[in-house]
CSV table of C-alpha atoms and ligand atoms in Angstrom, one decimal:
chain,number,residue,atom,x,y,z
A,1,UNK,CA,8.9,-12.4,19.2
A,2,UNK,CA,9.1,-15.5,16.9
A,3,UNK,CA,10.3,-15.5,13.3
A,4,UNK,CA,8.4,-18.0,11.2
A,5,UNK,CA,9.6,-19.3,7.8
A,6,UNK,CA,7.4,-22.2,6.8
A,7,UNK,CA,3.7,-22.7,6.2
A,8,UNK,CA,3.6,-25.4,8.8
A,9,UNK,CA,5.1,-23.2,11.5
A,10,UNK,CA,2.6,-20.4,10.8
A,11,UNK,CA,-0.4,-22.8,10.6
A,12,UNK,CA,0.6,-24.4,13.9
A,13,UNK,CA,0.9,-21.0,15.6
A,14,UNK,CA,-2.5,-19.9,14.1
A,15,UNK,CA,-4.2,-23.0,15.4
A,16,UNK,CA,-3.1,-22.3,18.9
A,17,UNK,CA,-4.5,-18.7,18.9
A,18,UNK,CA,-8.0,-18.3,20.1
A,19,UNK,CA,-8.1,-14.5,20.6
A,20,UNK,CA,-8.0,-11.6,18.2
A,21,UNK,CA,-5.3,-11.5,15.5
A,22,UNK,CA,-4.1,-8.2,13.9
A,23,UNK,CA,-2.2,-8.8,10.6
A,24,UNK,CA,0.1,-6.3,8.8
A,25,UNK,CA,1.4,-7.5,5.4
A,26,UNK,CA,4.5,-5.7,4.1
A,27,UNK,CA,7.4,-6.0,1.7
A,28,UNK,CA,9.9,-5.0,4.4
A,29,UNK,CA,12.4,-2.2,4.4
A,30,UNK,CA,10.2,-1.0,7.2
A,31,UNK,CA,9.7,2.8,7.8
A,32,UNK,CA,7.5,4.9,10.0
A,33,UNK,CA,4.5,4.3,7.7
A,34,UNK,CA,4.7,0.5,8.3
A,35,UNK,CA,5.4,1.2,12.0
A,36,UNK,CA,2.2,3.2,12.4
A,37,UNK,CA,0.2,0.2,10.9
A,38,UNK,CA,1.9,-2.2,13.3
A,39,UNK,CA,1.3,0.1,16.3
A,40,UNK,CA,-2.4,0.3,15.5
A,41,UNK,CA,-2.5,-3.5,15.2
A,42,UNK,CA,-0.7,-3.8,18.5
A,43,UNK,CA,-3.3,-1.5,20.2
A,44,UNK,CA,-6.3,-3.2,18.8
A,45,UNK,CA,-5.5,-7.0,18.9
A,46,UNK,CA,-4.3,-9.7,21.3
A,47,UNK,CA,-1.8,-11.1,18.8
A,48,UNK,CA,0.0,-9.3,16.0
A,49,UNK,CA,1.5,-11.0,13.0
A,50,UNK,CA,3.6,-9.0,10.5
A,51,UNK,CA,4.6,-10.6,7.1
A,52,UNK,CA,7.7,-9.5,5.3
A,53,UNK,CA,7.7,-10.8,1.7
A,54,UNK,CA,8.8,-9.1,-1.5
A,55,UNK,CA,6.1,-10.6,-3.6
A,56,UNK,CA,7.4,-11.3,-7.2
A,57,UNK,CA,4.0,-11.7,-8.8
A,58,UNK,CA,3.1,-8.0,-8.3
A,59,UNK,CA,6.3,-6.8,-10.1
A,60,UNK,CA,6.2,-6.4,-13.9
A,61,UNK,CA,9.2,-7.9,-15.7
A,62,UNK,CA,10.6,-4.4,-16.2
A,63,UNK,CA,10.3,-3.4,-12.6
A,64,UNK,CA,12.7,-3.3,-9.6
A,65,UNK,CA,12.1,-6.8,-8.0
A,66,UNK,CA,15.9,-7.5,-7.8
A,67,UNK,CA,16.8,-4.0,-6.6
A,68,UNK,CA,13.9,-3.7,-4.1
A,69,UNK,CA,15.5,-2.7,-0.8
A,70,UNK,CA,15.8,-5.7,1.6
A,71,UNK,CA,16.7,-5.1,5.3
A,72,UNK,CA,15.7,-8.3,7.1
A,73,UNK,CA,17.8,-7.8,10.2
A,74,UNK,CA,16.8,-4.2,10.8
A,75,UNK,CA,13.1,-5.1,10.1
A,76,UNK,CA,13.2,-7.8,12.7
A,77,UNK,CA,14.6,-5.4,15.3
A,78,UNK,CA,11.8,-2.9,14.4
A,79,UNK,CA,9.2,-5.6,14.8
A,80,UNK,CA,10.7,-6.6,18.1
A,81,UNK,CA,10.6,-3.0,19.3
A,82,UNK,CA,6.9,-2.7,18.3
A,83,UNK,CA,6.1,-5.9,20.4
A,84,UNK,CA,5.1,-7.9,17.4
A,85,UNK,CA,4.3,-11.5,18.3
A,86,UNK,CA,5.1,-13.3,15.0
A,87,UNK,CA,7.0,-12.2,11.9
A,88,UNK,CA,6.4,-14.4,8.9
A,89,UNK,CA,9.3,-14.2,6.4
A,90,UNK,CA,8.8,-17.0,3.8
A,91,UNK,CA,11.0,-17.8,0.8
A,92,UNK,CA,9.4,-17.3,-2.7
A,93,UNK,CA,9.3,-21.1,-3.1
A,94,UNK,CA,7.3,-21.4,0.1
A,95,UNK,CA,4.6,-19.0,-1.1
A,96,UNK,CA,4.4,-20.1,-4.8
A,97,UNK,CA,4.4,-23.8,-5.8
A,98,UNK,CA,3.2,-23.1,-9.3
A,99,UNK,CA,2.8,-20.1,-11.6
A,100,UNK,CA,-1.0,-20.4,-11.8
A,101,UNK,CA,-2.8,-17.1,-11.3
A,102,UNK,CA,-5.4,-17.9,-8.6
A,103,UNK,CA,-7.3,-14.7,-8.7
A,104,UNK,CA,-7.9,-11.9,-11.2
A,105,UNK,CA,-8.4,-8.3,-10.2
A,106,UNK,CA,-11.6,-6.9,-11.8
A,107,UNK,CA,-11.4,-5.3,-15.2
A,108,UNK,CA,-12.3,-2.1,-13.6
A,109,UNK,CA,-8.9,-2.1,-11.8
A,110,UNK,CA,-7.1,-1.6,-15.1
A,111,UNK,CA,-7.1,2.2,-14.6
A,112,UNK,CA,-4.5,4.4,-12.8
A,113,UNK,CA,-2.0,2.0,-11.2
A,114,UNK,CA,-3.6,-1.0,-13.0
A,115,UNK,CA,-3.1,0.6,-16.3
A,116,UNK,CA,0.5,1.5,-15.9
A,117,UNK,CA,1.2,-1.8,-14.2
A,118,UNK,CA,-1.0,-4.4,-15.9
A,119,UNK,CA,-1.2,-7.6,-13.8
A,120,UNK,CA,0.2,-5.8,-10.7
A,121,UNK,CA,-3.1,-6.1,-8.8
A,122,UNK,CA,-3.5,-9.8,-9.7
A,123,UNK,CA,-0.2,-10.4,-7.9
A,124,UNK,CA,-1.3,-8.2,-5.0
A,125,UNK,CA,-4.6,-10.0,-4.5
A,126,UNK,CA,-3.0,-13.4,-5.0
A,127,UNK,CA,-0.5,-12.9,-2.2
A,128,UNK,CA,-2.9,-11.1,0.1
A,129,UNK,CA,-5.4,-13.9,-0.2
A,130,UNK,CA,-2.8,-16.5,0.5
A,131,UNK,CA,-1.6,-14.6,3.5
A,132,UNK,CA,-5.2,-14.1,4.7
A,133,UNK,CA,-5.7,-17.9,4.4
A,134,UNK,CA,-2.7,-18.6,6.6
A,135,UNK,CA,-3.1,-15.9,9.2
A,136,UNK,CA,-6.9,-15.8,9.3
A,137,UNK,CA,-6.8,-12.3,10.9
A,138,UNK,CA,-9.5,-10.6,12.8
A,139,UNK,CA,-8.2,-7.2,11.5
A,140,UNK,CA,-5.9,-6.5,8.6
A,141,UNK,CA,-4.1,-3.1,8.3
A,142,UNK,CA,-3.4,-1.3,5.0
A,143,UNK,CA,-2.2,2.2,4.3
A,144,UNK,CA,-4.3,4.7,2.5
A,145,UNK,CA,-1.2,5.6,0.5
A,146,UNK,CA,-1.9,2.6,-1.8
A,147,UNK,CA,-5.5,3.7,-2.1
A,148,UNK,CA,-6.4,1.6,-5.2
A,149,UNK,CA,-4.8,-1.5,-3.6
A,150,UNK,CA,-6.8,-0.8,-0.4
A,151,UNK,CA,-10.0,-0.5,-2.4
A,152,UNK,CA,-9.5,-3.8,-4.3
A,153,UNK,CA,-8.6,-5.7,-1.1
A,154,UNK,CA,-11.7,-4.4,0.6
A,155,UNK,CA,-13.8,-5.5,-2.4
A,156,UNK,CA,-12.1,-8.9,-2.5
A,157,UNK,CA,-12.9,-9.5,1.2
A,158,UNK,CA,-16.5,-8.5,0.6
A,159,UNK,CA,-17.0,-10.6,-2.5
A,160,UNK,CA,-15.4,-13.7,-1.1
A,161,UNK,CA,-17.3,-13.3,2.3
A,162,UNK,CA,-14.0,-13.4,4.2
A,163,UNK,CA,-14.6,-12.7,7.9
A,164,UNK,CA,-11.8,-10.1,8.1
A,165,UNK,CA,-12.0,-6.4,9.0
A,166,UNK,CA,-9.9,-4.3,6.6
A,167,UNK,CA,-8.6,-1.3,8.5
A,168,UNK,CA,-7.5,1.7,6.4
A,169,UNK,CA,-4.6,3.6,8.0
A,170,UNK,CA,-3.5,7.3,7.5
A,171,UNK,CA,-0.5,8.2,5.3
A,172,UNK,CA,2.7,8.9,7.3
A,173,UNK,CA,4.9,11.6,5.9
A,174,UNK,CA,8.4,12.9,6.3
A,175,UNK,CA,8.7,16.1,8.3
A,176,UNK,CA,8.7,18.1,5.0
A,177,UNK,CA,5.6,16.3,3.7
A,178,UNK,CA,6.9,13.6,1.4
A,179,UNK,CA,4.9,10.4,1.9
A,180,UNK,CA,7.1,7.7,3.3
A,181,UNK,CA,7.9,4.8,0.9
A,182,UNK,CA,10.5,2.1,0.8
A,183,UNK,CA,11.3,3.4,-2.7
A,184,UNK,CA,12.3,6.9,-1.5
A,185,UNK,CA,15.8,5.6,-1.0
A,186,UNK,CA,16.2,5.6,-4.8
A,187,UNK,CA,15.9,9.4,-5.0
A,188,UNK,CA,19.0,11.5,-5.5
A,189,UNK,CA,19.4,14.8,-3.7
A,190,UNK,CA,17.8,16.9,-6.5
A,191,UNK,CA,14.9,14.4,-7.0
A,192,UNK,CA,14.3,14.3,-3.2
A,193,UNK,CA,13.9,18.1,-3.2
A,194,UNK,CA,11.7,18.2,-6.3
A,195,UNK,CA,9.5,15.4,-4.9
A,196,UNK,CA,8.1,17.9,-2.4
A,197,UNK,CA,6.1,19.4,-5.2
A,198,UNK,CA,3.8,16.3,-5.2
A,199,UNK,CA,2.5,16.9,-1.7
A,200,UNK,CA,2.5,20.7,-2.3
A,201,UNK,CA,0.1,20.1,-5.3
A,202,UNK,CA,-2.1,18.0,-3.0
A,203,UNK,CA,-2.1,20.7,-0.3
A,204,UNK,CA,-2.9,23.3,-3.0
A,205,UNK,CA,-5.9,21.2,-4.0
A,206,UNK,CA,-7.0,20.8,-0.4
A,207,UNK,CA,-6.8,24.5,0.2
A,208,UNK,CA,-8.8,25.3,-2.9
A,209,UNK,CA,-11.4,22.8,-1.9
A,210,UNK,CA,-11.5,24.6,1.5
A,211,UNK,CA,-12.4,27.7,-0.5
A,212,UNK,CA,-15.2,25.8,-2.2
A,213,UNK,CA,-13.5,25.1,-5.5
A,214,UNK,CA,-14.9,21.6,-6.3
A,215,UNK,CA,-14.4,21.4,-10.0
A,216,UNK,CA,-12.0,18.5,-10.8
A,217,UNK,CA,-10.6,20.1,-14.0
A,218,UNK,CA,-9.8,23.3,-12.2
A,219,UNK,CA,-8.2,21.4,-9.3
A,220,UNK,CA,-6.1,19.3,-11.7
A,221,UNK,CA,-5.0,22.3,-13.7
A,222,UNK,CA,-3.8,24.1,-10.5
A,223,UNK,CA,-2.0,20.9,-9.4
A,224,UNK,CA,-0.3,20.6,-12.8
A,225,UNK,CA,0.8,24.2,-12.4
A,226,UNK,CA,2.5,23.4,-9.1
A,227,UNK,CA,4.1,20.3,-10.6
A,228,UNK,CA,5.0,21.9,-14.0
A,229,UNK,CA,8.7,20.9,-13.7
A,230,UNK,CA,7.9,17.3,-12.9
A,231,UNK,CA,7.3,14.2,-15.0
A,232,UNK,CA,3.7,13.7,-13.9
A,233,UNK,CA,2.2,10.4,-14.9
A,234,UNK,CA,-1.3,11.1,-13.7
A,235,UNK,CA,-3.5,13.2,-11.6
A,236,UNK,CA,-6.9,11.6,-10.9
A,237,UNK,CA,-9.9,12.7,-8.9
A,238,UNK,CA,-12.1,9.8,-8.0
A,239,UNK,CA,-14.8,8.8,-5.6
A,240,UNK,CA,-14.0,6.2,-3.0
A,241,UNK,CA,-15.1,3.4,-5.5
A,242,UNK,CA,-12.5,4.8,-7.9
A,243,UNK,CA,-15.0,6.3,-10.4
A,244,UNK,CA,-13.7,9.5,-12.0
A,245,UNK,CA,-15.8,12.5,-10.8
A,246,UNK,CA,-16.3,15.9,-12.3
A,247,UNK,CA,-16.7,17.6,-9.0
A,248,UNK,CA,-15.4,16.8,-5.5
A,249,UNK,CA,-17.9,15.0,-3.3
A,250,UNK,CA,-16.8,16.0,0.2
A,251,UNK,CA,-15.9,13.0,2.4
A,252,UNK,CA,-16.2,10.7,-0.6
A,253,UNK,CA,-13.3,11.7,-2.8
A,254,UNK,CA,-9.6,10.9,-3.3
A,255,UNK,CA,-7.1,13.0,-5.2
A,256,UNK,CA,-4.3,10.9,-6.5
A,257,UNK,CA,-0.9,11.8,-8.0
A,258,UNK,CA,1.9,9.7,-9.6
A,259,UNK,CA,5.1,11.4,-10.7
A,260,UNK,CA,8.3,9.8,-12.1
A,261,UNK,CA,11.8,10.6,-11.0
A,262,UNK,CA,14.0,8.6,-13.4
A,263,UNK,CA,12.8,5.0,-12.9
A,264,UNK,CA,11.2,5.7,-9.6
A,265,UNK,CA,7.4,6.3,-9.5
A,266,UNK,CA,6.2,8.1,-6.4
A,267,UNK,CA,2.5,7.8,-5.4
A,268,UNK,CA,0.6,10.2,-3.1
A,269,UNK,CA,-3.0,11.1,-2.4
A,270,UNK,CA,-5.3,12.9,-0.1
A,271,UNK,CA,-8.8,11.8,1.0
A,272,UNK,CA,-11.3,14.7,1.0
B,301,LIG,P1,4.7,-2.1,1.3
B,301,LIG,O1,5.7,-2.7,2.2
B,301,LIG,O2,5.1,-1.0,0.5
B,301,LIG,O3,4.0,-3.2,0.5
B,301,LIG,O4,3.6,-1.5,2.3
B,301,LIG,C1,3.0,-2.3,3.3
B,301,LIG,C2,1.8,-1.6,3.8
B,301,LIG,O5,2.3,-0.3,4.4
B,301,LIG,C3,0.7,-1.2,2.8
B,301,LIG,O6,-0.5,-1.4,3.3
B,301,LIG,C4,1.0,0.3,2.5
B,301,LIG,O7,-0.1,1.0,2.0
B,301,LIG,C5,1.5,0.7,3.9
B,301,LIG,N1,2.3,2.0,3.8
B,301,LIG,C6,3.4,2.2,3.0
B,301,LIG,N2,3.8,3.4,3.1
B,301,LIG,C7,3.0,4.0,4.0
B,301,LIG,C8,2.9,5.4,4.5
B,301,LIG,N3,3.8,6.3,4.2
B,301,LIG,N4,1.9,5.6,5.4
B,301,LIG,C9,1.0,4.7,5.7
B,301,LIG,N5,1.0,3.4,5.3
B,301,LIG,C10,2.0,3.1,4.4
């Protein structure tokens, strides 16, 4: 495995590859969620590139950019174990030479995450587009956990005619159900226990849907009941294009939850 730091190194490597490239962009502090993306990329491509870059443009000024967990050495060991070919770990000054915003997320993205975090998706699309330009992947792997991000990246690739397959990957959870996230380390013991109500509310909705309860308001109410002791920021029921829907459309719906634990926001969702 080779660790690359500069644009030139990555471009030279990319020029030398003539077979399929699987790309997994991450912000590091790798956990089993990231590892599942990397393993899938390893299975489906000749060459695997992982990027580790805490992207400043997707953090709001009030957010946790400085505190965001950084575990470079452990991350490199994990990539090595997963038989990654190249890890790209650039400095901020390598990725950004000016403060110009190169791409704007569509107005329609200013709902849910985009509403709470205005500008967040501009930063996400900007860095992903830069990384796509450098790695020119055949296949790029993204978690369904960040469902709105996945949807916007899929649209960007379609609208810019980029010859890249976006591969959605299943959400990986702790044994007790909490969706894995680099931010879970911020939770204290009580918050960690309470956080289980998020997935419990999603499982409750899934079970009701199994009994043919498809009304969004009813499902949201029942989920709210399960999470009555939490600081719930939103529950949303949308179709796969992120339009709010009054009734679940089977195989075309996503139920999303965000709850706050102090300064930590936890996201989770199920695709039904
Ligand atoms: P991040 O490092 O948080 O930017 O995440 C990098 C990629 O890993 C994104 O595509 C995430 O959606 C994905 N990811 C994060 N957590 C999980 C998880 N628990 N299960 C599956 N994918 C995940």
